[in-house]
C-alpha atoms as one frame of an Amber mdcrd trajectory, in Angstrom:
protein
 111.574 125.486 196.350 111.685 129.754 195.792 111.003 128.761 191.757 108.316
 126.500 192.848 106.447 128.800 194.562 107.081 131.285 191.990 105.616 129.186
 189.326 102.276 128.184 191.657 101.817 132.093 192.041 101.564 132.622 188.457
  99.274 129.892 187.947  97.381 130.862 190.273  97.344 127.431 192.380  95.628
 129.434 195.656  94.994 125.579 197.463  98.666 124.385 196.319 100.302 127.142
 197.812  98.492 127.418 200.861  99.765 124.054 201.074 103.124 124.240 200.387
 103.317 127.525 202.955 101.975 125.012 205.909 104.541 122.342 204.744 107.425
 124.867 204.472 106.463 126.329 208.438 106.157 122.152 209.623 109.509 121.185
 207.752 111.289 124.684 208.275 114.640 122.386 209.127 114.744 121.367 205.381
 112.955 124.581 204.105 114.281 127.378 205.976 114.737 129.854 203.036 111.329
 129.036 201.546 109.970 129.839 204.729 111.318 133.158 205.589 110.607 134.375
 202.089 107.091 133.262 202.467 106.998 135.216 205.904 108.727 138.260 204.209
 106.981 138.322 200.620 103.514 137.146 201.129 102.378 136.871 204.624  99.624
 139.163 203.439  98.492 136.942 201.014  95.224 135.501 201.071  96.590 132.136
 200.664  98.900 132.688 202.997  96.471 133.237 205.446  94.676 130.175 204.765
  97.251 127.690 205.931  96.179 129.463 209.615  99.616 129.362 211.290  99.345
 131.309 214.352 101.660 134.835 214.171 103.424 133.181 217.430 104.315 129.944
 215.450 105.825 132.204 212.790 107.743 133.915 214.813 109.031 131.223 216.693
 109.959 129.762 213.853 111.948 132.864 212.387 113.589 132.282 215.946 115.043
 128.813 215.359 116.219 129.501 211.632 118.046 132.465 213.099 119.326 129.960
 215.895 120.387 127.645 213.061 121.601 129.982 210.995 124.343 131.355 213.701
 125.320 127.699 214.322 125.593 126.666 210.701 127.847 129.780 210.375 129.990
 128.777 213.246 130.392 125.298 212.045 131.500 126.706 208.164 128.450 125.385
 206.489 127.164 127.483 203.415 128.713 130.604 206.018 127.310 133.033 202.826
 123.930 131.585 202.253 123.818 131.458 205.981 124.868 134.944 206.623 122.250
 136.349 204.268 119.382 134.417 205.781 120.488 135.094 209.203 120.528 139.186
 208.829 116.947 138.422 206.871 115.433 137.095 210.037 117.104 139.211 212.262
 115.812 141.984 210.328 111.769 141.026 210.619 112.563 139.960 214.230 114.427
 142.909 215.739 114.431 145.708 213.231 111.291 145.681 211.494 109.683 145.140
 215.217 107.701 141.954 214.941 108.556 140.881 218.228 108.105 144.136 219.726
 104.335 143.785 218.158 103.948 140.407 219.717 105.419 141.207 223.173 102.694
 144.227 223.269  99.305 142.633 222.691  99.916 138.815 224.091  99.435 137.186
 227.414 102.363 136.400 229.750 102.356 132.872 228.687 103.288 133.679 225.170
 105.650 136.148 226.299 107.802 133.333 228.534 107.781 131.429 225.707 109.228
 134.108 223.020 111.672 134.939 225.429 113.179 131.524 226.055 113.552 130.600
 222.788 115.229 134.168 221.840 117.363 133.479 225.647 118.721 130.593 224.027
 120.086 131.995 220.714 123.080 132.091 222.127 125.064 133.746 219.583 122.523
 136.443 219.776 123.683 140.115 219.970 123.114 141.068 223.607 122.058 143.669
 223.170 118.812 142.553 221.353 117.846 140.166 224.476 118.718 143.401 226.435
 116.343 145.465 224.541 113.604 142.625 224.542 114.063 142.235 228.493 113.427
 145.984 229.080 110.354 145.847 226.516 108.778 143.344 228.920 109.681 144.921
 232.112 108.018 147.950 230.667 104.811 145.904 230.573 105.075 143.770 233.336
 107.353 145.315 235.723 107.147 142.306 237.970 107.925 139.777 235.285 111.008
 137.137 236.320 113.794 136.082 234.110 114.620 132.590 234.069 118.149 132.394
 235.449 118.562 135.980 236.875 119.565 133.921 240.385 122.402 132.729 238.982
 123.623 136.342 237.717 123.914 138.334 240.557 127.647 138.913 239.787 128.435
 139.710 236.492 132.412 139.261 235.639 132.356 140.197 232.030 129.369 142.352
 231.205 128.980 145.759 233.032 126.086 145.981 235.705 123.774 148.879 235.619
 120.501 150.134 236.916 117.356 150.582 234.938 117.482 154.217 235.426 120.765
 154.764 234.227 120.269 152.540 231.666 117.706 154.063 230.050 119.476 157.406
 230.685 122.629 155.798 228.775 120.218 154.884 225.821 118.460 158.518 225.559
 122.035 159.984 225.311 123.030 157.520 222.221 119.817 158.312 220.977 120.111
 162.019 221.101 124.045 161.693 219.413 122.905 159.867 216.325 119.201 161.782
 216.105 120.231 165.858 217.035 123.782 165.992 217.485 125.870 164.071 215.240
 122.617 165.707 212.320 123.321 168.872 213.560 127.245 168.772 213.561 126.728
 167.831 209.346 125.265 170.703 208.850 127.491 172.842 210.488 130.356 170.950
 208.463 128.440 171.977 205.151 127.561 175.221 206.414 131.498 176.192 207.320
 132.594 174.033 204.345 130.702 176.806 202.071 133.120 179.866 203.521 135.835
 178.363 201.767 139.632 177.822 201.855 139.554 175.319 204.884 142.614 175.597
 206.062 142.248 178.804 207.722 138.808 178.229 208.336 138.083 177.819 212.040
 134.582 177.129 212.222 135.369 174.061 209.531 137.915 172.889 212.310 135.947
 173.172 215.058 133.318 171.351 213.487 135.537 168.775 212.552 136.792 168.518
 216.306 132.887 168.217 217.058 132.381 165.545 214.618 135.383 163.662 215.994
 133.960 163.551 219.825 130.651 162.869 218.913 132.141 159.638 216.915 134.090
 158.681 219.627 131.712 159.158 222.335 129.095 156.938 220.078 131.016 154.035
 219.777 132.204 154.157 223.481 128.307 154.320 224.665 127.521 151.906 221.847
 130.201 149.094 223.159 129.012 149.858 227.090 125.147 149.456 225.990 125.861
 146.129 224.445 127.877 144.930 227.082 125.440 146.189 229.762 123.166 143.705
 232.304 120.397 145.288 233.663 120.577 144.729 237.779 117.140 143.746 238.807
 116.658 144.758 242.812 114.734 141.562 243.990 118.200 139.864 243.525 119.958
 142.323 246.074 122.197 139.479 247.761 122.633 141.354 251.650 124.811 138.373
 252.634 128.037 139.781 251.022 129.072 142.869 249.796 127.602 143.345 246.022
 125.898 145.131 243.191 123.177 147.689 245.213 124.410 147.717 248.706 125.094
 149.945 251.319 128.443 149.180 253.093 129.390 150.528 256.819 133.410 149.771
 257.180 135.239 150.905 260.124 139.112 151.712 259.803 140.661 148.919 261.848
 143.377 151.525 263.315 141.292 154.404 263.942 137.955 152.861 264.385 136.552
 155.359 262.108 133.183 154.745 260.507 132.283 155.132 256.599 129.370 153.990
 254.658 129.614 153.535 250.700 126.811 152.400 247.805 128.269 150.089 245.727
 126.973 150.494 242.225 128.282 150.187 238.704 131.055 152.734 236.675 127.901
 154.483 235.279 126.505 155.417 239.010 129.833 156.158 240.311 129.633 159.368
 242.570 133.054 159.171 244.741 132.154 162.407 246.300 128.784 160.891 247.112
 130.490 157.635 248.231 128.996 155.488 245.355 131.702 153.452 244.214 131.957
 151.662 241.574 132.354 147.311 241.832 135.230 147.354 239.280 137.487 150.092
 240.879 140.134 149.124 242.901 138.515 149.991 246.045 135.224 148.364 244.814
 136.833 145.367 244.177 138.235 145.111 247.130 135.491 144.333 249.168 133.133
 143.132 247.008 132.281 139.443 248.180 133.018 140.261 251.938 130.713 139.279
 254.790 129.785 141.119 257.426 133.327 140.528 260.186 135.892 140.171 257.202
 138.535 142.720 256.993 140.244 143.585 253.983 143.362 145.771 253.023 143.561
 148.513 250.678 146.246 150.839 249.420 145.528 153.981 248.868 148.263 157.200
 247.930 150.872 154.703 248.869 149.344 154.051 252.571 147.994 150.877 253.652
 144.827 151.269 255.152 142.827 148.343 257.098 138.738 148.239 257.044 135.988
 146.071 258.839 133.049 145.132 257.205 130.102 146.292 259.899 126.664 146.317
 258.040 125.200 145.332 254.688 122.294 146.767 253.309 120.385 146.819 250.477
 120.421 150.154 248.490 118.388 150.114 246.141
């Protein structure tokens, strides 16, 4: 098909190839390499242009060869030729920012759409349908995910607030932009006084370099396993994500209130706890009357849920 084209082009065949791009986009099934080197090689193309495929059709088309592409690599079918097309699509989608571009300047409508079909890729990197659900919060901050009912409790990923969120992102952002630039320098610059093994600024450096690595991959891992907590889904019933917890010690009759929040909020001497300490843990999932047990130094201390309200 790719030699095809190739050999319309330089015959200059404008009608044929128009053609052959609209049949390519219909069949993409059967065509799916044709099409996304169409898409990446001559979108701009005055031929291309005349087949009139919409940019959203294109797009959502780029979608389900990605979304074939993962599950012909699952399933051990042509895993190379599949690989290669795959990172080529996720490359114009994600990378090069063509969804970004169609998320900003379309109506609502179009933006459910783009984001179900991307939803259900579902060997998708989270962390892209992360990034795509905070680009359309950003515009419509009132916008509802399909499905978000059925997440209040997340058991694998880690829960987090928008603000923190974004606060986690800035600080990977600042690592791989100032610091971990800034740190190669100083390697080159303490490199240049020579003999390193005595050189202390080299080794200091090098300690530098080794944090900043460490502390990149650590944020890197927690930003891709991260679900955003939206606050219309506070669930008041039972103790969970974003609520404000009044316990009473069941000996002393002793009242405490905690926020319970993710490990990235955690503030013990605040009394925000965390959901996946031990403590946490422990009463998440209560109702209002339930007691629960928890050891702490070694003592065994007994607490009944009063109140539950929403914190955030």
């Amino acid at each position: 098909m790719l030699s095809m084209i190739e050999s319309l082009k330089q015959e200059g065949c404008q009608d044929k190839l128009t053609a052959l791009t609209a049949f390519c986009f219909e069949n993409y099934r059967d065509n799916r390499e044709a099409a996304v080197w169409l898409y990446n090689n001559m979108k701009n193309e005055d031929w291309f242009k005349a087949a009139n495929i919409p940019f959203e059709k294109q797009l959502i088309t780029l979608i389900h060869i990605l979304d074939i592409s993962f599950r012909e690599i699952e399933n051990r079918r042509d895993t190379a030729e599949n690989r290669k097309l795959n990172k080529q699509v996720h490359t114009i989608l994600f990378k090069e920012g063509v969804l970004n571009e169609l998320i900003d300047r379309t109506d609502i409508d179009t933006t459910i759409r783009i984001y179900t079909f991307i939803n259900d890729v579902k060997d998708l990197d989270p962390a892209d349908k992360m990034a795509l659900k905070n680009r359309i919060l950003s515009l419509h901050p009132d916008f509802k995910f399909f499905g978000d009912e059925e997440k209040k409790v997340v058991t694998l990923g880690l829960i987090a607030t928008q603000a923190k969120y974004t606060e986690k992102q800035r600080q990977l952002a600042k690592i791989l932009n100032e610091e971990l630039p800034a740190n190669s320098k100083e390697l080159e610059y303490a490199k240049s006084l020579g003999d390193l093994s005595e050189n202390a600024e080299y080794k200091a450096a090098l300690e530098r370099q080794t944090f900043l690595n460490t502390t990149l991959v650590k944020l890197s891992e927690e930003i891709e396993r991260a679900q955003l907590f939206d606050p219309s889904l506070v669930n008041t019933a039972r103790v969970s994500f974003g609520t404000k917890v009044t316990l009473s010690n069941a000996d002393t009759g002793e009242k405490s209130e905690y926020t319970i929040l993710g490990p990235w909020e955690s503030d013990p001497e605040n009394r925000v706890i965390s959901y996946l300490s031990p403590f946490g843990a422990s009463i998440m999932n209560k109702a209002a009357g339930e007691q629960t047990d928890f050891v702490i130094n070694g003592e065994k201390a007994s607490y009944i849920i009063e109140t539950i309200t929403a914190a955030i």
